[in-house]
Amino acid sequence: MATSTTPHHRTSAKEAAAGGLTVFAAVMLFISGILAFCRGLMGVLKDDVFLATRDYVFQFDLTAWGWIHMLIGAIAVAVSLGLFAAVKWARVLGVALAGLLIIANFLSIPYYPFWSLTLIALNGFIIWALCVVRRDTLI
């Protein structure tokens, strides 16, 4: 009687860390996308919840700003699903979208300063997690 053995695949510490950082970035990008979408929804539906500053360099319509956040947030959620599937294009788009979210949150500092700075830091961690992983350690 012949016995068959199934090969055991060992993952190295580098591969485990690469997978962990990609999952971290995917979760954070998903959360950041949801928050951006909700923030944009607030700007579209009821833009008087935001603090209006008169003497700021970047002045624009809060409804248009809300639509921009909703669009970027929806795309970020879709890209995070690609990161969960470990698709290579999602890493590149994830870095680009996190960069766009940093810019969008920088422009919205006068409306919600502490929240904007928190999301800028969160998106900075997303960029770090997606860029620190070497290509040869990806699954």
mmCIF file with all atom_site columns, C-alpha atoms in Angstrom:
data_model
loop_
_atom_site.group_PDB
_atom_site.id
_atom_site.type_symbol
_atom_site.label_atom_id
_atom_site.label_alt_id
_atom_site.label_comp_id
_atom_site.label_asym_id
_atom_site.label_entity_id
_atom_site.label_seq_id
_atom_site.pdbx_PDB_ins_code
_atom_site.Cartn_x
_atom_site.Cartn_y
_atom_site.Cartn_z
_atom_site.occupancy
_atom_site.B_iso_or_equiv
_atom_site.pdbx_formal_charge
_atom_site.auth_seq_id
_atom_site.auth_comp_id
_atom_site.auth_asym_id
_atom_site.auth_atom_id
_atom_site.pdbx_PDB_model_num
ATOM 1   C CA . MET A 1 1   ? 0.000   0.000  0.000  1.00 0.00 ? 1   MET A CA 1
ATOM 2   C CA . ALA A 1 2   ? 1.443   3.301  -1.058 1.00 0.00 ? 2   ALA A CA 1
ATOM 3   C CA . THR A 1 3   ? 1.173   6.328  1.122  1.00 0.00 ? 3   THR A CA 1
ATOM 4   C CA . SER A 1 4   ? 1.143   9.771  -0.253 1.00 0.00 ? 4   SER A CA 1
ATOM 5   C CA . THR A 1 5   ? 2.483   12.762 1.533  1.00 0.00 ? 5   THR A CA 1
ATOM 6   C CA . THR A 1 6   ? 1.362   16.251 1.009  1.00 0.00 ? 6   THR A CA 1
ATOM 7   C CA . PRO A 1 7   ? 4.110   18.793 0.662  1.00 0.00 ? 7   PRO A CA 1
ATOM 8   C CA . HIS A 1 8   ? 4.313   21.281 3.482  1.00 0.00 ? 8   HIS A CA 1
ATOM 9   C CA . HIS A 1 9   ? 5.006   24.797 2.374  1.00 0.00 ? 9   HIS A CA 1
ATOM 10  C CA . ARG A 1 10  ? 6.969   26.742 4.892  1.00 0.00 ? 10  ARG A CA 1
ATOM 11  C CA . THR A 1 11  ? 6.686   30.445 4.795  1.00 0.00 ? 11  THR A CA 1
ATOM 12  C CA . SER A 1 12  ? 9.693   32.404 5.820  1.00 0.00 ? 12  SER A CA 1
ATOM 13  C CA . ALA A 1 13  ? 9.544   35.307 8.228  1.00 0.00 ? 13  ALA A CA 1
ATOM 14  C CA . LYS A 1 14  ? 9.942   37.711 5.293  1.00 0.00 ? 14  LYS A CA 1
ATOM 15  C CA . GLU A 1 15  ? 6.956   36.265 3.459  1.00 0.00 ? 15  GLU A CA 1
ATOM 16  C CA . ALA A 1 16  ? 4.842   36.352 6.616  1.00 0.00 ? 16  ALA A CA 1
ATOM 17  C CA . ALA A 1 17  ? 5.795   39.965 7.259  1.00 0.00 ? 17  ALA A CA 1
ATOM 18  C CA . ALA A 1 18  ? 5.079   40.887 3.632  1.00 0.00 ? 18  ALA A CA 1
ATOM 19  C CA . GLY A 1 19  ? 1.661   39.296 3.817  1.00 0.00 ? 19  GLY A CA 1
ATOM 20  C CA . GLY A 1 20  ? 0.969   40.944 7.158  1.00 0.00 ? 20  GLY A CA 1
ATOM 21  C CA . LEU A 1 21  ? 1.903   44.392 5.913  1.00 0.00 ? 21  LEU A CA 1
ATOM 22  C CA . THR A 1 22  ? -0.218  43.971 2.804  1.00 0.00 ? 22  THR A CA 1
ATOM 23  C CA . VAL A 1 23  ? -3.209  42.928 4.901  1.00 0.00 ? 23  VAL A CA 1
ATOM 24  C CA . PHE A 1 24  ? -2.545  45.863 7.251  1.00 0.00 ? 24  PHE A CA 1
ATOM 25  C CA . ALA A 1 25  ? -2.488  48.249 4.299  1.00 0.00 ? 25  ALA A CA 1
ATOM 26  C CA . ALA A 1 26  ? -5.640  46.688 2.852  1.00 0.00 ? 26  ALA A CA 1
ATOM 27  C CA . VAL A 1 27  ? -7.555  47.055 6.115  1.00 0.00 ? 27  VAL A CA 1
ATOM 28  C CA . MET A 1 28  ? -6.339  50.612 6.672  1.00 0.00 ? 28  MET A CA 1
ATOM 29  C CA . LEU A 1 29  ? -7.107  51.621 3.072  1.00 0.00 ? 29  LEU A CA 1
ATOM 30  C CA . PHE A 1 30  ? -10.581 50.104 3.425  1.00 0.00 ? 30  PHE A CA 1
ATOM 31  C CA . ILE A 1 31  ? -11.180 52.066 6.637  1.00 0.00 ? 31  ILE A CA 1
ATOM 32  C CA . SER A 1 32  ? -9.715  55.233 5.134  1.00 0.00 ? 32  SER A CA 1
ATOM 33  C CA . GLY A 1 33  ? -11.917 54.848 2.059  1.00 0.00 ? 33  GLY A CA 1
ATOM 34  C CA . ILE A 1 34  ? -15.042 54.378 4.173  1.00 0.00 ? 34  ILE A CA 1
ATOM 35  C CA . LEU A 1 35  ? -14.153 57.423 6.265  1.00 0.00 ? 35  LEU A CA 1
ATOM 36  C CA . ALA A 1 36  ? -13.471 59.524 3.162  1.00 0.00 ? 36  ALA A CA 1
ATOM 37  C CA . PHE A 1 37  ? -16.773 58.447 1.636  1.00 0.00 ? 37  PHE A CA 1
ATOM 38  C CA . CYS A 1 38  ? -18.694 59.293 4.820  1.00 0.00 ? 38  CYS A CA 1
ATOM 39  C CA . ARG A 1 39  ? -16.903 62.614 5.119  1.00 0.00 ? 39  ARG A CA 1
ATOM 40  C CA . GLY A 1 40  ? -17.769 63.408 1.529  1.00 0.00 ? 40  GLY A CA 1
ATOM 41  C CA . LEU A 1 41  ? -21.359 62.404 2.157  1.00 0.00 ? 41  LEU A CA 1
ATOM 42  C CA . MET A 1 42  ? -21.490 64.868 5.044  1.00 0.00 ? 42  MET A CA 1
ATOM 43  C CA . GLY A 1 43  ? -20.170 67.583 2.743  1.00 0.00 ? 43  GLY A CA 1
ATOM 44  C CA . VAL A 1 44  ? -22.741 66.810 0.044  1.00 0.00 ? 44  VAL A CA 1
ATOM 45  C CA . LEU A 1 45  ? -25.828 66.337 2.230  1.00 0.00 ? 45  LEU A CA 1
ATOM 46  C CA . LYS A 1 46  ? -25.266 68.900 4.953  1.00 0.00 ? 46  LYS A CA 1
ATOM 47  C CA . ASP A 1 47  ? -22.257 71.095 4.368  1.00 0.00 ? 47  ASP A CA 1
ATOM 48  C CA . ASP A 1 48  ? -23.022 73.372 7.315  1.00 0.00 ? 48  ASP A CA 1
ATOM 49  C CA . VAL A 1 49  ? -21.515 70.808 9.718  1.00 0.00 ? 49  VAL A CA 1
ATOM 50  C CA . PHE A 1 50  ? -18.060 71.921 8.612  1.00 0.00 ? 50  PHE A CA 1
ATOM 51  C CA . LEU A 1 51  ? -16.290 74.918 10.029 1.00 0.00 ? 51  LEU A CA 1
ATOM 52  C CA . ALA A 1 52  ? -16.095 77.626 7.372  1.00 0.00 ? 52  ALA A CA 1
ATOM 53  C CA . THR A 1 53  ? -12.988 79.784 7.395  1.00 0.00 ? 53  THR A CA 1
ATOM 54  C CA . ARG A 1 54  ? -12.906 83.013 5.457  1.00 0.00 ? 54  ARG A CA 1
ATOM 55  C CA . ASP A 1 55  ? -9.192  83.778 5.291  1.00 0.00 ? 55  ASP A CA 1
ATOM 56  C CA . TYR A 1 56  ? -7.696  80.565 3.963  1.00 0.00 ? 56  TYR A CA 1
ATOM 57  C CA . VAL A 1 57  ? -5.730  80.143 0.774  1.00 0.00 ? 57  VAL A CA 1
ATOM 58  C CA . PHE A 1 58  ? -7.654  77.063 -0.411 1.00 0.00 ? 58  PHE A CA 1
ATOM 59  C CA . GLN A 1 59  ? -11.299 78.072 -0.641 1.00 0.00 ? 59  GLN A CA 1
ATOM 60  C CA . PHE A 1 60  ? -13.732 75.910 -2.570 1.00 0.00 ? 60  PHE A CA 1
ATOM 61  C CA . ASP A 1 61  ? -17.311 74.763 -2.521 1.00 0.00 ? 61  ASP A CA 1
ATOM 62  C CA . LEU A 1 62  ? -17.918 72.165 0.197  1.00 0.00 ? 62  LEU A CA 1
ATOM 63  C CA . THR A 1 63  ? -20.368 70.248 -1.984 1.00 0.00 ? 63  THR A CA 1
ATOM 64  C CA . ALA A 1 64  ? -17.768 69.778 -4.720 1.00 0.00 ? 64  ALA A CA 1
ATOM 65  C CA . TRP A 1 65  ? -15.206 68.885 -2.063 1.00 0.00 ? 65  TRP A CA 1
ATOM 66  C CA . GLY A 1 66  ? -17.660 66.286 -0.723 1.00 0.00 ? 66  GLY A CA 1
ATOM 67  C CA . TRP A 1 67  ? -18.093 64.679 -4.146 1.00 0.00 ? 67  TRP A CA 1
ATOM 68  C CA . ILE A 1 68  ? -14.319 64.470 -4.554 1.00 0.00 ? 68  ILE A CA 1
ATOM 69  C CA . HIS A 1 69  ? -13.995 62.725 -1.184 1.00 0.00 ? 69  HIS A CA 1
ATOM 70  C CA . MET A 1 70  ? -16.831 60.340 -2.007 1.00 0.00 ? 70  MET A CA 1
ATOM 71  C CA . LEU A 1 71  ? -15.225 59.390 -5.328 1.00 0.00 ? 71  LEU A CA 1
ATOM 72  C CA . ILE A 1 72  ? -11.761 58.866 -3.859 1.00 0.00 ? 72  ILE A CA 1
ATOM 73  C CA . GLY A 1 73  ? -13.250 56.922 -0.927 1.00 0.00 ? 73  GLY A CA 1
ATOM 74  C CA . ALA A 1 74  ? -15.224 54.578 -3.186 1.00 0.00 ? 74  ALA A CA 1
ATOM 75  C CA . ILE A 1 75  ? -12.158 53.898 -5.343 1.00 0.00 ? 75  ILE A CA 1
ATOM 76  C CA . ALA A 1 76  ? -10.054 53.304 -2.209 1.00 0.00 ? 76  ALA A CA 1
ATOM 77  C CA . VAL A 1 77  ? -12.514 50.675 -0.975 1.00 0.00 ? 77  VAL A CA 1
ATOM 78  C CA . ALA A 1 78  ? -12.369 48.908 -4.355 1.00 0.00 ? 78  ALA A CA 1
ATOM 79  C CA . VAL A 1 79  ? -8.558  48.986 -4.381 1.00 0.00 ? 79  VAL A CA 1
ATOM 80  C CA . SER A 1 80  ? -8.433  47.627 -0.832 1.00 0.00 ? 80  SER A CA 1
ATOM 81  C CA . LEU A 1 81  ? -10.440 44.629 -2.010 1.00 0.00 ? 81  LEU A CA 1
ATOM 82  C CA . GLY A 1 82  ? -7.763  44.133 -4.676 1.00 0.00 ? 82  GLY A CA 1
ATOM 83  C CA . LEU A 1 83  ? -5.124  44.250 -1.937 1.00 0.00 ? 83  LEU A CA 1
ATOM 84  C CA . PHE A 1 84  ? -6.958  41.520 -0.039 1.00 0.00 ? 84  PHE A CA 1
ATOM 85  C CA . ALA A 1 85  ? -6.748  39.416 -3.209 1.00 0.00 ? 85  ALA A CA 1
ATOM 86  C CA . ALA A 1 86  ? -2.987  40.208 -3.439 1.00 0.00 ? 86  ALA A CA 1
ATOM 87  C CA . VAL A 1 87  ? -3.272  41.682 -6.928 1.00 0.00 ? 87  VAL A CA 1
ATOM 88  C CA . LYS A 1 88  ? -0.125  43.571 -7.955 1.00 0.00 ? 88  LYS A CA 1
ATOM 89  C CA . TRP A 1 89  ? -1.894  46.522 -9.561 1.00 0.00 ? 89  TRP A CA 1
ATOM 90  C CA . ALA A 1 90  ? -3.686  47.178 -6.274 1.00 0.00 ? 90  ALA A CA 1
ATOM 91  C CA . ARG A 1 91  ? -0.383  47.970 -4.526 1.00 0.00 ? 91  ARG A CA 1
ATOM 92  C CA . VAL A 1 92  ? 0.441   50.681 -7.050 1.00 0.00 ? 92  VAL A CA 1
ATOM 93  C CA . LEU A 1 93  ? -3.067  52.133 -6.980 1.00 0.00 ? 93  LEU A CA 1
ATOM 94  C CA . GLY A 1 94  ? -3.121  51.872 -3.189 1.00 0.00 ? 94  GLY A CA 1
ATOM 95  C CA . VAL A 1 95  ? -0.029  54.059 -2.909 1.00 0.00 ? 95  VAL A CA 1
ATOM 96  C CA . ALA A 1 96  ? -1.462  56.540 -5.423 1.00 0.00 ? 96  ALA A CA 1
ATOM 97  C CA . LEU A 1 97  ? -4.846  56.702 -3.674 1.00 0.00 ? 97  LEU A CA 1
ATOM 98  C CA . ALA A 1 98  ? -3.299  57.089 -0.242 1.00 0.00 ? 98  ALA A CA 1
ATOM 99  C CA . GLY A 1 99  ? -1.286  59.977 -1.687 1.00 0.00 ? 99  GLY A CA 1
ATOM 100 C CA . LEU A 1 100 ? -4.454  61.543 -3.093 1.00 0.00 ? 100 LEU A CA 1
ATOM 101 C CA . LEU A 1 101 ? -6.174  61.106 0.258  1.00 0.00 ? 101 LEU A CA 1
ATOM 102 C CA . ILE A 1 102 ? -3.246  62.845 1.951  1.00 0.00 ? 102 ILE A CA 1
ATOM 103 C CA . ILE A 1 103 ? -3.601  65.782 -0.450 1.00 0.00 ? 103 ILE A CA 1
ATOM 104 C CA . ALA A 1 104 ? -7.394  65.893 -0.021 1.00 0.00 ? 104 ALA A CA 1
ATOM 105 C CA . ASN A 1 105 ? -7.054  65.847 3.756  1.00 0.00 ? 105 ASN A CA 1
ATOM 106 C CA . PHE A 1 106 ? -4.373  68.527 3.646  1.00 0.00 ? 106 PHE A CA 1
ATOM 107 C CA . LEU A 1 107 ? -6.734  70.761 1.693  1.00 0.00 ? 107 LEU A CA 1
ATOM 108 C CA . SER A 1 108 ? -9.467  70.151 4.255  1.00 0.00 ? 108 SER A CA 1
ATOM 109 C CA . ILE A 1 109 ? -7.373  71.063 7.310  1.00 0.00 ? 109 ILE A CA 1
ATOM 110 C CA . PRO A 1 110 ? -9.257  74.359 7.853  1.00 0.00 ? 110 PRO A CA 1
ATOM 111 C CA . TYR A 1 111 ? -12.596 72.533 8.100  1.00 0.00 ? 111 TYR A CA 1
ATOM 112 C CA . TYR A 1 112 ? -11.570 69.702 10.447 1.00 0.00 ? 112 TYR A CA 1
ATOM 113 C CA . PRO A 1 113 ? -7.923  70.167 11.471 1.00 0.00 ? 113 PRO A CA 1
ATOM 114 C CA . PHE A 1 114 ? -7.396  67.323 13.950 1.00 0.00 ? 114 PHE A CA 1
ATOM 115 C CA . TRP A 1 115 ? -9.339  64.770 11.906 1.00 0.00 ? 115 TRP A CA 1
ATOM 116 C CA . SER A 1 116 ? -7.485  65.756 8.739  1.00 0.00 ? 116 SER A CA 1
ATOM 117 C CA . LEU A 1 117 ? -4.098  65.378 10.434 1.00 0.00 ? 117 LEU A CA 1
ATOM 118 C CA . THR A 1 118 ? -5.124  61.984 11.831 1.00 0.00 ? 118 THR A CA 1
ATOM 119 C CA . LEU A 1 119 ? -6.109  60.747 8.356  1.00 0.00 ? 119 LEU A CA 1
ATOM 120 C CA . ILE A 1 120 ? -2.911  62.144 6.861  1.00 0.00 ? 120 ILE A CA 1
ATOM 121 C CA . ALA A 1 121 ? -0.928  60.019 9.339  1.00 0.00 ? 121 ALA A CA 1
ATOM 122 C CA . LEU A 1 122 ? -3.112  56.964 8.637  1.00 0.00 ? 122 LEU A CA 1
ATOM 123 C CA . ASN A 1 123 ? -2.564  57.289 4.890  1.00 0.00 ? 123 ASN A CA 1
ATOM 124 C CA . GLY A 1 124 ? 1.153   57.753 5.488  1.00 0.00 ? 124 GLY A CA 1
ATOM 125 C CA . PHE A 1 125 ? 1.190   54.363 7.223  1.00 0.00 ? 125 PHE A CA 1
ATOM 126 C CA . ILE A 1 126 ? -0.669  52.860 4.263  1.00 0.00 ? 126 ILE A CA 1
ATOM 127 C CA . ILE A 1 127 ? 1.978   54.146 1.860  1.00 0.00 ? 127 ILE A CA 1
ATOM 128 C CA . TRP A 1 128 ? 4.734   52.852 4.130  1.00 0.00 ? 128 TRP A CA 1
ATOM 129 C CA . ALA A 1 129 ? 3.158   49.392 4.426  1.00 0.00 ? 129 ALA A CA 1
ATOM 130 C CA . LEU A 1 130 ? 2.724   49.078 0.656  1.00 0.00 ? 130 LEU A CA 1
ATOM 131 C CA . CYS A 1 131 ? 6.194   50.368 -0.218 1.00 0.00 ? 131 CYS A CA 1
ATOM 132 C CA . VAL A 1 132 ? 8.300   48.544 2.371  1.00 0.00 ? 132 VAL A CA 1
ATOM 133 C CA . VAL A 1 133 ? 7.446   45.085 1.052  1.00 0.00 ? 133 VAL A CA 1
ATOM 134 C CA . ARG A 1 134 ? 9.921   43.807 -1.534 1.00 0.00 ? 134 ARG A CA 1
ATOM 135 C CA . ARG A 1 135 ? 8.539   42.359 -4.730 1.00 0.00 ? 135 ARG A CA 1
ATOM 136 C CA . ASP A 1 136 ? 10.275  38.999 -4.368 1.00 0.00 ? 136 ASP A CA 1
ATOM 137 C CA . THR A 1 137 ? 8.600   38.343 -1.002 1.00 0.00 ? 137 THR A CA 1
ATOM 138 C CA . LEU A 1 138 ? 5.074   38.686 -2.331 1.00 0.00 ? 138 LEU A CA 1
ATOM 139 C CA . ILE A 1 139 ? 2.937   35.628 -2.723 1.00 0.00 ? 139 ILE A CA 1
#
